[in-house]
Amino acid sequence: MEEIKPTNLFRFLLAKYALLVGVDAYGDGLPLAPVTPVCALDALRDALRRRDVGGFRDVCILRNPDRARLSRRLAEWCASLGRGDMLLLYIAAAGRLDAAGRAHLLLPGGSGTLHSEYALPLAAVTNSLRLSACTRRVLLLDVGFVGPSGA
């Protein structure tokens, strides 16, 4: 019978999942340079999947999702994970602060305004993460935020 080493058991019990989100399809008039590392998502996915580097069981990429698709996928993804799992959410996008200083992610088609169709409050993202049963959560934001217009 093969001996079960603690490190092998640990890897088996703690499944790792990643959701990589990249947005770079903005409308005209965006008040900042919408330079995001969306082109690096494939390389990041490959590194996370490598057993000797990341060892992630599943890595999903969402490129330029609209608000409904991002919200739905994030909620489904978080709800599907168990207590022993680890989730990694990486977001590469542009962002904007509202007049109260709250952060919003700018979504495809938007021109930098906080119109509900083209912006998602960062609080909505963190709330989805909190609702997950898994206890190990990592949120990586590769987001440049600008202040409210007129600030």
mmCIF file of C-alpha atoms in Angstrom:
data_model
loop_
_atom_site.group_PDB
_atom_site.id
_atom_site.type_symbol
_atom_site.label_atom_id
_atom_site.label_comp_id
_atom_site.label_asym_id
_atom_site.label_seq_id
_atom_site.Cartn_x
_atom_site.Cartn_y
_atom_site.Cartn_z
ATOM 1 C CA MET A 1 0.000 0.000 0.000
ATOM 2 C CA GLU A 2 1.308 3.440 -0.957
ATOM 3 C CA GLU A 3 2.190 5.726 1.890
ATOM 4 C CA ILE A 4 0.133 8.925 1.982
ATOM 5 C CA LYS A 5 2.425 11.824 2.693
ATOM 6 C CA PRO A 6 0.962 14.906 4.395
ATOM 7 C CA THR A 7 1.821 17.139 1.433
ATOM 8 C CA ASN A 8 -0.021 14.849 -1.010
ATOM 9 C CA LEU A 9 -3.053 14.676 1.277
ATOM 10 C CA PHE A 10 -3.038 18.458 1.630
ATOM 11 C CA ARG A 11 -3.032 18.923 -2.146
ATOM 12 C CA PHE A 12 -5.909 16.474 -2.526
ATOM 13 C CA LEU A 13 -8.141 18.062 0.109
ATOM 14 C CA LEU A 14 -7.604 21.675 -0.857
ATOM 15 C CA ALA A 15 -8.746 22.196 -4.425
ATOM 16 C CA LYS A 16 -7.807 25.517 -5.996
ATOM 17 C CA TYR A 17 -9.964 27.381 -8.494
ATOM 18 C CA ALA A 18 -9.311 30.638 -10.321
ATOM 19 C CA LEU A 19 -11.468 33.084 -12.231
ATOM 20 C CA LEU A 20 -9.503 35.542 -14.371
ATOM 21 C CA VAL A 21 -11.384 38.589 -15.642
ATOM 22 C CA GLY A 22 -9.994 41.023 -18.192
ATOM 23 C CA VAL A 23 -11.632 44.124 -19.625
ATOM 24 C CA ASP A 24 -10.156 46.258 -22.367
ATOM 25 C CA ALA A 25 -13.074 46.932 -24.756
ATOM 26 C CA TYR A 26 -14.068 50.396 -23.608
ATOM 27 C CA GLY A 27 -16.061 52.998 -25.499
ATOM 28 C CA ASP A 28 -14.749 56.334 -26.684
ATOM 29 C CA GLY A 29 -14.034 59.053 -24.180
ATOM 30 C CA LEU A 30 -12.618 56.964 -21.356
ATOM 31 C CA PRO A 31 -10.845 59.465 -19.100
ATOM 32 C CA LEU A 32 -7.814 57.221 -18.595
ATOM 33 C CA ALA A 33 -5.653 54.986 -20.689
ATOM 34 C CA PRO A 34 -7.486 51.648 -20.708
ATOM 35 C CA VAL A 35 -4.282 49.631 -20.700
ATOM 36 C CA THR A 36 -4.959 46.345 -18.977
ATOM 37 C CA PRO A 37 -2.990 43.105 -19.158
ATOM 38 C CA VAL A 38 -5.825 41.195 -20.839
ATOM 39 C CA CYS A 39 -3.315 39.693 -23.271
ATOM 40 C CA ALA A 40 -1.524 38.098 -20.292
ATOM 41 C CA LEU A 41 -4.578 36.130 -19.104
ATOM 42 C CA ASP A 42 -3.714 33.038 -21.153
ATOM 43 C CA ALA A 43 -0.168 32.893 -19.783
ATOM 44 C CA LEU A 44 -1.455 33.410 -16.246
ATOM 45 C CA ARG A 45 -4.004 30.604 -16.730
ATOM 46 C CA ASP A 46 -1.284 28.276 -18.013
ATOM 47 C CA ALA A 47 0.980 29.059 -15.037
ATOM 48 C CA LEU A 48 -1.815 28.535 -12.526
ATOM 49 C CA ARG A 49 -2.696 25.176 -14.089
ATOM 50 C CA ARG A 50 0.878 23.889 -13.992
ATOM 51 C CA ARG A 51 1.158 21.395 -11.189
ATOM 52 C CA ASP A 52 4.647 22.546 -10.207
ATOM 53 C CA VAL A 53 3.677 26.238 -10.140
ATOM 54 C CA GLY A 54 0.049 26.824 -9.204
ATOM 55 C CA GLY A 55 -1.639 23.457 -9.153
ATOM 56 C CA PHE A 56 -5.085 24.952 -9.756
ATOM 57 C CA ARG A 57 -7.773 22.422 -10.643
ATOM 58 C CA ASP A 58 -9.791 24.806 -12.812
ATOM 59 C CA VAL A 59 -8.984 28.217 -14.250
ATOM 60 C CA CYS A 60 -11.696 30.128 -16.116
ATOM 61 C CA ILE A 61 -11.135 33.270 -18.187
ATOM 62 C CA LEU A 62 -13.793 35.915 -18.814
ATOM 63 C CA ARG A 63 -12.822 38.471 -21.442
ATOM 64 C CA ASN A 64 -14.856 41.657 -21.643
ATOM 65 C CA PRO A 65 -17.932 40.350 -19.812
ATOM 66 C CA ASP A 66 -20.954 42.606 -19.511
ATOM 67 C CA ARG A 67 -22.299 43.340 -16.043
ATOM 68 C CA ALA A 68 -24.925 40.583 -16.065
ATOM 69 C CA ARG A 69 -22.509 37.909 -17.286
ATOM 70 C CA LEU A 70 -19.803 38.876 -14.780
ATOM 71 C CA SER A 71 -22.240 39.041 -11.862
ATOM 72 C CA ARG A 72 -23.888 35.739 -12.781
ATOM 73 C CA ARG A 73 -20.612 33.880 -13.367
ATOM 74 C CA LEU A 74 -19.084 35.201 -10.152
ATOM 75 C CA ALA A 75 -22.151 34.199 -8.103
ATOM 76 C CA GLU A 76 -22.284 30.705 -9.667
ATOM 77 C CA TRP A 77 -18.561 30.212 -9.237
ATOM 78 C CA CYS A 78 -18.529 31.284 -5.581
ATOM 79 C CA ALA A 79 -21.590 29.178 -4.755
ATOM 80 C CA SER A 80 -20.062 26.050 -6.275
ATOM 81 C CA LEU A 81 -16.972 25.982 -4.064
ATOM 82 C CA GLY A 82 -16.712 24.079 -0.814
ATOM 83 C CA ARG A 83 -15.213 24.863 2.552
ATOM 84 C CA GLY A 84 -11.832 23.257 1.829
ATOM 85 C CA ASP A 85 -11.414 24.955 -1.545
ATOM 86 C CA MET A 86 -9.409 28.025 -2.417
ATOM 87 C CA LEU A 87 -10.615 30.628 -4.846
ATOM 88 C CA LEU A 88 -8.547 33.192 -6.671
ATOM 89 C CA LEU A 89 -10.239 36.071 -8.453
ATOM 90 C CA TYR A 90 -8.004 38.194 -10.665
ATOM 91 C CA ILE A 91 -9.472 41.294 -12.317
ATOM 92 C CA ALA A 92 -7.635 43.394 -14.902
ATOM 93 C CA ALA A 93 -9.717 46.453 -15.773
ATOM 94 C CA ALA A 94 -10.092 50.191 -15.399
ATOM 95 C CA GLY A 95 -11.932 51.629 -12.429
ATOM 96 C CA ARG A 96 -13.532 54.801 -11.181
ATOM 97 C CA LEU A 97 -14.378 56.182 -7.769
ATOM 98 C CA ASP A 98 -17.800 57.687 -7.180
ATOM 99 C CA ALA A 99 -18.371 60.955 -5.279
ATOM 100 C CA ALA A 100 -18.392 59.044 -1.976
ATOM 101 C CA GLY A 101 -15.051 57.364 -2.771
ATOM 102 C CA ARG A 102 -16.509 53.923 -3.492
ATOM 103 C CA ALA A 103 -14.687 51.896 -6.148
ATOM 104 C CA HIS A 104 -16.407 50.654 -9.320
ATOM 105 C CA LEU A 105 -15.050 48.437 -12.076
ATOM 106 C CA LEU A 106 -15.600 49.816 -15.566
ATOM 107 C CA LEU A 107 -17.024 47.268 -17.985
ATOM 108 C CA PRO A 108 -17.007 46.908 -21.791
ATOM 109 C CA GLY A 109 -18.639 49.628 -23.837
ATOM 110 C CA GLY A 110 -18.487 52.247 -21.121
ATOM 111 C CA SER A 111 -16.799 55.583 -21.570
ATOM 112 C CA GLY A 112 -15.799 56.078 -17.967
ATOM 113 C CA THR A 113 -19.119 57.164 -16.470
ATOM 114 C CA LEU A 114 -20.718 55.190 -13.689
ATOM 115 C CA HIS A 115 -23.767 54.180 -15.708
ATOM 116 C CA SER A 116 -25.153 50.975 -14.155
ATOM 117 C CA GLU A 117 -24.845 49.059 -17.426
ATOM 118 C CA TYR A 118 -21.110 49.759 -17.726
ATOM 119 C CA ALA A 119 -19.909 49.784 -14.112
ATOM 120 C CA LEU A 120 -19.985 47.285 -11.269
ATOM 121 C CA PRO A 121 -19.408 48.350 -7.660
ATOM 122 C CA LEU A 122 -16.387 46.610 -6.203
ATOM 123 C CA ALA A 123 -18.537 45.975 -3.107
ATOM 124 C CA ALA A 124 -20.727 43.652 -5.222
ATOM 125 C CA VAL A 125 -17.641 41.613 -6.101
ATOM 126 C CA THR A 126 -16.428 41.368 -2.510
ATOM 127 C CA ASN A 127 -19.937 40.457 -1.318
ATOM 128 C CA SER A 128 -20.037 37.535 -3.767
ATOM 129 C CA LEU A 129 -16.694 36.349 -2.422
ATOM 130 C CA ARG A 130 -17.914 36.581 1.166
ATOM 131 C CA LEU A 131 -20.964 34.453 0.375
ATOM 132 C CA SER A 132 -18.807 31.545 -0.766
ATOM 133 C CA ALA A 133 -18.470 28.605 1.607
ATOM 134 C CA CYS A 134 -14.746 28.398 0.964
ATOM 135 C CA THR A 135 -12.568 29.936 3.628
ATOM 136 C CA ARG A 136 -9.521 30.748 1.487
ATOM 137 C CA ARG A 137 -10.217 33.608 -0.888
ATOM 138 C CA VAL A 138 -7.757 35.757 -2.822
ATOM 139 C CA LEU A 139 -8.765 38.885 -4.714
ATOM 140 C CA LEU A 140 -6.129 40.403 -6.997
ATOM 141 C CA LEU A 141 -7.045 43.723 -8.587
ATOM 142 C CA ASP A 142 -4.964 44.959 -11.481
ATOM 143 C CA VAL A 143 -7.077 48.089 -11.746
ATOM 144 C CA GLY A 144 -6.211 51.734 -12.152
ATOM 145 C CA PHE A 145 -8.820 53.911 -10.428
ATOM 146 C CA VAL A 146 -9.524 57.536 -11.244
ATOM 147 C CA GLY A 147 -11.454 59.895 -9.019
ATOM 148 C CA PRO A 148 -14.986 61.138 -9.652
ATOM 149 C CA SER A 149 -15.476 63.582 -12.480
ATOM 150 C CA GLY A 150 -15.072 67.137 -11.299
ATOM 151 C CA ALA A 151 -12.896 66.084 -8.360
#
